[in-house]
PDB file of C-alpha atoms in Angstrom:
ATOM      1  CA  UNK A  27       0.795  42.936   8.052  1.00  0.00           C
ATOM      2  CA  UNK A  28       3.606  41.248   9.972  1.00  0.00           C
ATOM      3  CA  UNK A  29       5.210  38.265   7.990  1.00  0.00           C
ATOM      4  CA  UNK A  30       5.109  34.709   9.616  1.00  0.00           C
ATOM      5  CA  UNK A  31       8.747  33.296  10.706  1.00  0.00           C
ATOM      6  CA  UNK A  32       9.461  30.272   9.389  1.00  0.00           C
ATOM      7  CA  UNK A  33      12.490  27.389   9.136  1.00  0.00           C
ATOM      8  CA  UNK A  34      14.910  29.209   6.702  1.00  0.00           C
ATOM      9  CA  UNK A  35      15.367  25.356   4.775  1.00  0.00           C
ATOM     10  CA  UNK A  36      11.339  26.276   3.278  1.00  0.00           C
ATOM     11  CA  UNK A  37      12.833  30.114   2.114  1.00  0.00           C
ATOM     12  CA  UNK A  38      13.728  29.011  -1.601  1.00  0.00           C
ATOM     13  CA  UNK A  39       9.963  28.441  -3.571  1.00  0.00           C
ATOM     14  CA  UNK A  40       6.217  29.252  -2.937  1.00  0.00           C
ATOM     15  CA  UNK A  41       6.356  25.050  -3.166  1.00  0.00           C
ATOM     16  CA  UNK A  42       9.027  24.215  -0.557  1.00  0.00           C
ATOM     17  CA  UNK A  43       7.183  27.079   1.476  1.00  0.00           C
ATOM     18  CA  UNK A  44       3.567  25.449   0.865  1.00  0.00           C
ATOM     19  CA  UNK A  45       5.042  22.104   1.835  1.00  0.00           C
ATOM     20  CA  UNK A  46       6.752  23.607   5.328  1.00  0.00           C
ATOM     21  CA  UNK A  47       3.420  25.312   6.317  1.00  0.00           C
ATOM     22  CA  UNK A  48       1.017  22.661   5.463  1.00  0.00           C
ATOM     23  CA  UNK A  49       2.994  18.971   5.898  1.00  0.00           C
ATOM     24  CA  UNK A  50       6.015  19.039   7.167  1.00  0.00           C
ATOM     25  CA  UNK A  51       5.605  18.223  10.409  1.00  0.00           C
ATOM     26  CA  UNK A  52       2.419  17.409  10.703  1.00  0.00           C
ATOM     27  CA  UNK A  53       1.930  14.123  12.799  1.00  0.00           C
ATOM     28  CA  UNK A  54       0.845  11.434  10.344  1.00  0.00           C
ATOM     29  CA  UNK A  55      -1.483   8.778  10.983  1.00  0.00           C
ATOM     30  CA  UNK A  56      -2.349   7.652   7.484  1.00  0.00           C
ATOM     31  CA  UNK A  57      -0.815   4.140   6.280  1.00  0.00           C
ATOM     32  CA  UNK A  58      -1.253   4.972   2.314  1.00  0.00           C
ATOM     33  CA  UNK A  59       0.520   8.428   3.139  1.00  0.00           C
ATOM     34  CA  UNK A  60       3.423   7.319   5.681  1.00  0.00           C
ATOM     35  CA  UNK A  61       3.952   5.197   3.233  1.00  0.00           C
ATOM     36  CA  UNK A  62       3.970   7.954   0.407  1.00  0.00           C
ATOM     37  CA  UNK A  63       6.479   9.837   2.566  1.00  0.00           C
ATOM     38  CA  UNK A  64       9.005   6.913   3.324  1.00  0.00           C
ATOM     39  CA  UNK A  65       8.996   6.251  -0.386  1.00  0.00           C
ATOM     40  CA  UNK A  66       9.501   9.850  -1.213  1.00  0.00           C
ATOM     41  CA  UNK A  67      12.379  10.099   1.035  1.00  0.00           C
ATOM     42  CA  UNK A  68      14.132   7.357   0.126  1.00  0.00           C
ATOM     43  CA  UNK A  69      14.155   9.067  -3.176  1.00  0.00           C
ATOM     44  CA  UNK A  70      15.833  12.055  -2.013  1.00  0.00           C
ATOM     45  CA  UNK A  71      18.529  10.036  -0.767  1.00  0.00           C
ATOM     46  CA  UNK A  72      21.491  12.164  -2.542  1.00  0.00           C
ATOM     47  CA  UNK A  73      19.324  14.713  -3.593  1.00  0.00           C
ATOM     48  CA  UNK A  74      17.463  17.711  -2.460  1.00  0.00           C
ATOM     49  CA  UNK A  75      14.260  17.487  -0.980  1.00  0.00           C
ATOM     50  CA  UNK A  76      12.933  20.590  -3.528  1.00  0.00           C
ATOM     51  CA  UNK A  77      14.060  18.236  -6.266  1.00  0.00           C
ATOM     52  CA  UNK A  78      11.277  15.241  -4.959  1.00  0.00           C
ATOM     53  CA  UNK A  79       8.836  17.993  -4.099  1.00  0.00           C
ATOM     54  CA  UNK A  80       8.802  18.916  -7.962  1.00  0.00           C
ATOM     55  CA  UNK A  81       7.922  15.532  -8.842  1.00  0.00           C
ATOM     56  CA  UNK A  82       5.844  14.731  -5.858  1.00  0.00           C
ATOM     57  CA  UNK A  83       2.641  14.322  -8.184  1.00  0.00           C
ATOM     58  CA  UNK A  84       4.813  12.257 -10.901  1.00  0.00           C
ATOM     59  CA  UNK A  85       5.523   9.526  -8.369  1.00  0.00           C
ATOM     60  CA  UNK A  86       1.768   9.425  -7.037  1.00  0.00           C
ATOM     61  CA  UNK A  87       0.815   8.994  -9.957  1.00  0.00           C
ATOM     62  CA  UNK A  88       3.653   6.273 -11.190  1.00  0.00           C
ATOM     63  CA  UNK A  89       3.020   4.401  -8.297  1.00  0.00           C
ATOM     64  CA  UNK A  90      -0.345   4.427  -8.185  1.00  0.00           C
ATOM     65  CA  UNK A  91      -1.238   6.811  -5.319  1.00  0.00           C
ATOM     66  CA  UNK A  92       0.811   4.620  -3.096  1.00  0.00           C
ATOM     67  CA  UNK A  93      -2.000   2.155  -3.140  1.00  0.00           C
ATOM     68  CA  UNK A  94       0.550  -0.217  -0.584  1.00  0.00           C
ATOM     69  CA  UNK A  95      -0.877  -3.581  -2.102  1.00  0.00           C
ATOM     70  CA  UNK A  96      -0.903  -2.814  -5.519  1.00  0.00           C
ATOM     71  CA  UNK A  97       2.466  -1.571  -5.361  1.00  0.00           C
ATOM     72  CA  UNK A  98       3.366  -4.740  -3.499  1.00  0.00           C
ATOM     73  CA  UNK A  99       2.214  -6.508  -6.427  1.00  0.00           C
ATOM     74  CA  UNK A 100       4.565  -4.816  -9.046  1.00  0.00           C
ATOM     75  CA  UNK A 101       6.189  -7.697 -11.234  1.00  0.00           C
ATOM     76  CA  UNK A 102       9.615  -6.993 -13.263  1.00  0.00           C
ATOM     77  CA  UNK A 103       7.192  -5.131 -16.525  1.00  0.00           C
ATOM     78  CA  UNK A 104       5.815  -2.245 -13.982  1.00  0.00           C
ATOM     79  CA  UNK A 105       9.416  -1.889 -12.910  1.00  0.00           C
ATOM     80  CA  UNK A 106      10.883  -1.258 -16.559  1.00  0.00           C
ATOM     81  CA  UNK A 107       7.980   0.501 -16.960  1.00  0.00           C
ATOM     82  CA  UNK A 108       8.927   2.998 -13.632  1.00  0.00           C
ATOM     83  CA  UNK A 109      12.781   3.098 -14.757  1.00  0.00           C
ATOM     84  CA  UNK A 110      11.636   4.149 -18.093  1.00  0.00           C
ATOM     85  CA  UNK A 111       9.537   7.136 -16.591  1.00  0.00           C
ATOM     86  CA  UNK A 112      11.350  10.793 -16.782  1.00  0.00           C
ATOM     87  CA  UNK A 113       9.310  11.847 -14.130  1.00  0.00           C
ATOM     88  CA  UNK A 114      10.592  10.355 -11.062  1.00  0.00           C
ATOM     89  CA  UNK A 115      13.948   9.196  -9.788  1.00  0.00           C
ATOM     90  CA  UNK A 116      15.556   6.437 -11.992  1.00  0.00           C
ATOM     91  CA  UNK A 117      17.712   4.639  -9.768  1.00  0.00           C
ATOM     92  CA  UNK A 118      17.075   1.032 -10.055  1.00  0.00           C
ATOM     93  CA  UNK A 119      18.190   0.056  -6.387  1.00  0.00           C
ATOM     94  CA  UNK A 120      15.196   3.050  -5.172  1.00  0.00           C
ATOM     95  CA  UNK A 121      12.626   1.275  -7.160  1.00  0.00           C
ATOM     96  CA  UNK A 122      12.615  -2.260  -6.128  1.00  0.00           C
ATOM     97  CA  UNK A 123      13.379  -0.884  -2.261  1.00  0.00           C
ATOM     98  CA  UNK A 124       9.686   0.967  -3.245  1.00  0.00           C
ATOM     99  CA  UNK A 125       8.235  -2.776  -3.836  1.00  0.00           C
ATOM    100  CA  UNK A 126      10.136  -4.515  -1.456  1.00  0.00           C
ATOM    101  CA  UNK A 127       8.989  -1.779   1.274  1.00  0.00           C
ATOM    102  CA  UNK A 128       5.365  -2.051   0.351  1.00  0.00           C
ATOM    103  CA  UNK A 129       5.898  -5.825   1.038  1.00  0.00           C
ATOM    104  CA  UNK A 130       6.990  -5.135   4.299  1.00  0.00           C
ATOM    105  CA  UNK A 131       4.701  -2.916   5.140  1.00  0.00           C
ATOM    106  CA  UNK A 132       1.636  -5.267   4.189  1.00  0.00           C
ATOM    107  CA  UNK A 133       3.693  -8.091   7.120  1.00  0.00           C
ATOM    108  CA  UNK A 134       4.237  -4.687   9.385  1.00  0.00           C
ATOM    109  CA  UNK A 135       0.043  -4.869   9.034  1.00  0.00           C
ATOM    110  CA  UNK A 136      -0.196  -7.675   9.848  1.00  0.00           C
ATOM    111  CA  UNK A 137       1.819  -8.080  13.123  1.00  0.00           C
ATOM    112  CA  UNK A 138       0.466  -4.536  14.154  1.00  0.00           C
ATOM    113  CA  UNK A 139      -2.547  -3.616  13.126  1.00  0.00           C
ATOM    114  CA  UNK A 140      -1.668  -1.268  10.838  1.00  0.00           C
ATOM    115  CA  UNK A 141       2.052   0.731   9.372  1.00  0.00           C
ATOM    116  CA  UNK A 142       0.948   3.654  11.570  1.00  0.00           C
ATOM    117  CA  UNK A 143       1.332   1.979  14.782  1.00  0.00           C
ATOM    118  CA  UNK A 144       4.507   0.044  14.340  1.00  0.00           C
ATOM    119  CA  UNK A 145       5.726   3.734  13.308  1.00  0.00           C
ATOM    120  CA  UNK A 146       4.333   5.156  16.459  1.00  0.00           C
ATOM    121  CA  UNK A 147       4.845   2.714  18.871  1.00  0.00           C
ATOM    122  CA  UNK A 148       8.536   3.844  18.775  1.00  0.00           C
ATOM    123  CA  UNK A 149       7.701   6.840  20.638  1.00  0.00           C
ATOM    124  CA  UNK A 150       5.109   5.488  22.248  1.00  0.00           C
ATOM    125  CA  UNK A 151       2.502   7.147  20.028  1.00  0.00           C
ATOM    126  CA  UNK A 152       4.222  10.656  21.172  1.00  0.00           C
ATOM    127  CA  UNK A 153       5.724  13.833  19.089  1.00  0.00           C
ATOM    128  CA  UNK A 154       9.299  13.535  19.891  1.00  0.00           C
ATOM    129  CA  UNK A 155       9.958  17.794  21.076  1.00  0.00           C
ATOM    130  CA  UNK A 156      13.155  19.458  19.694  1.00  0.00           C
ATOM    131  CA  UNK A 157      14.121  22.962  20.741  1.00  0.00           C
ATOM    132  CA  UNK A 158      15.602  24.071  18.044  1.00  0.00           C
ATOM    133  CA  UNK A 159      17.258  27.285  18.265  1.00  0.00           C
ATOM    134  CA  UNK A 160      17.374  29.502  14.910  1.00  0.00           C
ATOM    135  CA  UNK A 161      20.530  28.701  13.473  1.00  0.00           C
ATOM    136  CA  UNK A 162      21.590  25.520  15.415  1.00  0.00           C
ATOM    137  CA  UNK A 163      22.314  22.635  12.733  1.00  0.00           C
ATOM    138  CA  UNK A 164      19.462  20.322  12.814  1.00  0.00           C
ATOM    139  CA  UNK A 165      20.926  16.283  13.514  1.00  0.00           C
ATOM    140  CA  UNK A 166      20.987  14.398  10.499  1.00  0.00           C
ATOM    141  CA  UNK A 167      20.208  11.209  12.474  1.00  0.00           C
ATOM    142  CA  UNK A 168      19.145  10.426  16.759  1.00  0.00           C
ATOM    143  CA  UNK A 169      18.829   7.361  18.962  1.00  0.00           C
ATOM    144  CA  UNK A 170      15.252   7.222  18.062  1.00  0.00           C
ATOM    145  CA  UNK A 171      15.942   7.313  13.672  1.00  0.00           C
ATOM    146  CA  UNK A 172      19.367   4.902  14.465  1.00  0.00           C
ATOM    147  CA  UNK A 173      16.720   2.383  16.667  1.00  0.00           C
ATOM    148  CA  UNK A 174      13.627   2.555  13.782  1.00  0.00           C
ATOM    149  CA  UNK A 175      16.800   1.978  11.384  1.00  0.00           C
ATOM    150  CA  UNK A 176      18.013  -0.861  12.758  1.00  0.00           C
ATOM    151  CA  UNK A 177      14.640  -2.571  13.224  1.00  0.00           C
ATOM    152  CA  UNK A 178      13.355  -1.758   9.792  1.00  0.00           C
ATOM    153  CA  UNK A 179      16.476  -3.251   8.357  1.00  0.00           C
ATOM    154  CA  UNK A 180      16.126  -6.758  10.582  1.00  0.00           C
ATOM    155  CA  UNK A 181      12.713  -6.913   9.126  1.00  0.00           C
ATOM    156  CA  UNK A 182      13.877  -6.316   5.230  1.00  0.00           C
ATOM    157  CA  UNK A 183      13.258  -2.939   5.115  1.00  0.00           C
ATOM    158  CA  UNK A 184      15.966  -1.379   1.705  1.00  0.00           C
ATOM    159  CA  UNK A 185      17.368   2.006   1.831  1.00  0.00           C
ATOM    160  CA  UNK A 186      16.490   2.822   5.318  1.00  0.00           C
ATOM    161  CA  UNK A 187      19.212   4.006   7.075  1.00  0.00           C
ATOM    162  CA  UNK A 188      19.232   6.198  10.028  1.00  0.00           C
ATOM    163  CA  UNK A 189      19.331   9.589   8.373  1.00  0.00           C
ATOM    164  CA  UNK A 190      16.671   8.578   5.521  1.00  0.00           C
ATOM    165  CA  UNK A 191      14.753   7.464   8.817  1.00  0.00           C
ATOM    166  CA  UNK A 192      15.205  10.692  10.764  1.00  0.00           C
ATOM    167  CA  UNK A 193      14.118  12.800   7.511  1.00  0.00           C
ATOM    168  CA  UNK A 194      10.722  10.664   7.209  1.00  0.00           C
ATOM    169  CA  UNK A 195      10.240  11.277  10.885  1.00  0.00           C
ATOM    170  CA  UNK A 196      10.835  14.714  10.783  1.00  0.00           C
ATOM    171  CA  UNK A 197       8.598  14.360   7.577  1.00  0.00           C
ATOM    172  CA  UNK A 198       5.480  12.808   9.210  1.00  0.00           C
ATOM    173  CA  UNK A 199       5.683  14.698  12.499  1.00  0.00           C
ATOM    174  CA  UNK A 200       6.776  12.105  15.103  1.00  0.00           C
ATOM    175  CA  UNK A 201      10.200  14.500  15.391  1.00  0.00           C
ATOM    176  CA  UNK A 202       8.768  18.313  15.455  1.00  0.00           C
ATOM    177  CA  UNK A 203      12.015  20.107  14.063  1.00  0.00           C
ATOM    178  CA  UNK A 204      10.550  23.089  13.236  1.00  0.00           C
ATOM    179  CA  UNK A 205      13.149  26.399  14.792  1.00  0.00           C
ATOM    180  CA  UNK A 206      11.513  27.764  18.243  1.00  0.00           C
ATOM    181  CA  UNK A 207      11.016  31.123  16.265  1.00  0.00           C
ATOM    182  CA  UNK A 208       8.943  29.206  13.457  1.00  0.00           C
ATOM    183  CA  UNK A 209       5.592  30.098  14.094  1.00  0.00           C
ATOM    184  CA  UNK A 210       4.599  26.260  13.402  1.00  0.00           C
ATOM    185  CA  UNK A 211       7.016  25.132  16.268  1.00  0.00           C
ATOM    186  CA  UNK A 212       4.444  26.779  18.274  1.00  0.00           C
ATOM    187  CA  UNK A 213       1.257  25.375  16.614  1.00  0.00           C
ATOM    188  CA  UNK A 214       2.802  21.997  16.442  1.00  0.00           C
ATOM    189  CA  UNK A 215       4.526  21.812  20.332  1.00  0.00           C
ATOM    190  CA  UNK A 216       1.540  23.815  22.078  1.00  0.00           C
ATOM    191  CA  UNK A 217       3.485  26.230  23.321  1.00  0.00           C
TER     192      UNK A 217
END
């Protein structure tokens, strides 16, 4: 049996592993889930990723499966009612960006059809290749997170900054930053 090489990041739980070989990645074309993913990330901001990966099914269900309108819709009692819940992040700041975001992303609908193709059209509906070698530090942040950034935040976008943005892309597969020796750099680049 030969054992699959993977991005050493995944190496510290069956979950974190799970998550590397089945999402992570993965290009993402859902709006309920890119959603899901930029709210999820913005929650890791200052934390690790294992740490929002443990509470993953706390905040789907908090938030209502990401259901974008009805999270749009959250009035100052659903948000006491989210800072008062142990299972997800506390942070005040992260949890109106959450309903502010959704907001956005209901006008994002509306000027382009849908969240998923103001998120691709920044690549021009193309995975962005890296060549990772194994050990090479992966960027924190890129022209392409630093441009999706800056346009996010012109549009009222909260706790979007570049390297939140670069995370969520790596996250929803328009950046493929899985190491060349990763056997899902090869699935994912067709090489």
């Amino acid at each position: 049996m030969t054992t699959k090489i993977r991005c050493q990041w995944c190496l510290s739980s069956d979950k974190m592993v799970d998550y590397h070989d089945t999402y992570w990645g993965v290009p993402l074309h859902d709006d309920r889930e890119l959603f899901a993913k930029l709210i999820l990330d913005i929650n890791q901001a200052g934390l690790s990723w294992s740490t929002i990966l443990n509470k993953q099914e706390n905040f789907y269900k908090a938030f209502d499966d990401f259901e974008i309108r009805k999270v749009a819709a959250y009035d100052e009692l659903k948000e006491q009612e989210l800072l008062q819940n142990s299972g997800i992040i506390r942070n005040k700041l992260k949890v109106k960006a959450a309903i502010n975001n959704a907001q956005r992303v209901l006008e994002v609908q509306k000027e382009f059809g849908s969240f998923d193709a103001y998120i691709w059209s920044f690549t021009k509906g193309k995975v962005q290749q890296h060549h990772i070698e194994d050990g090479e530090v992966t960027p924190a942040t890129n022209e392409l997170s630093d441009r999706m950034s800056k346009d996010m935040k012109k549009r009222g976008f909260k706790f979007t900054g570049s390297t939140v943005i670069y995370a969520f892309l790596q996250a929803v597969g328009v950046i493929n930053d899985h190491v060349k020796t990763c056997f899902r750099y090869a699935e994912l680049s067709g090489k």
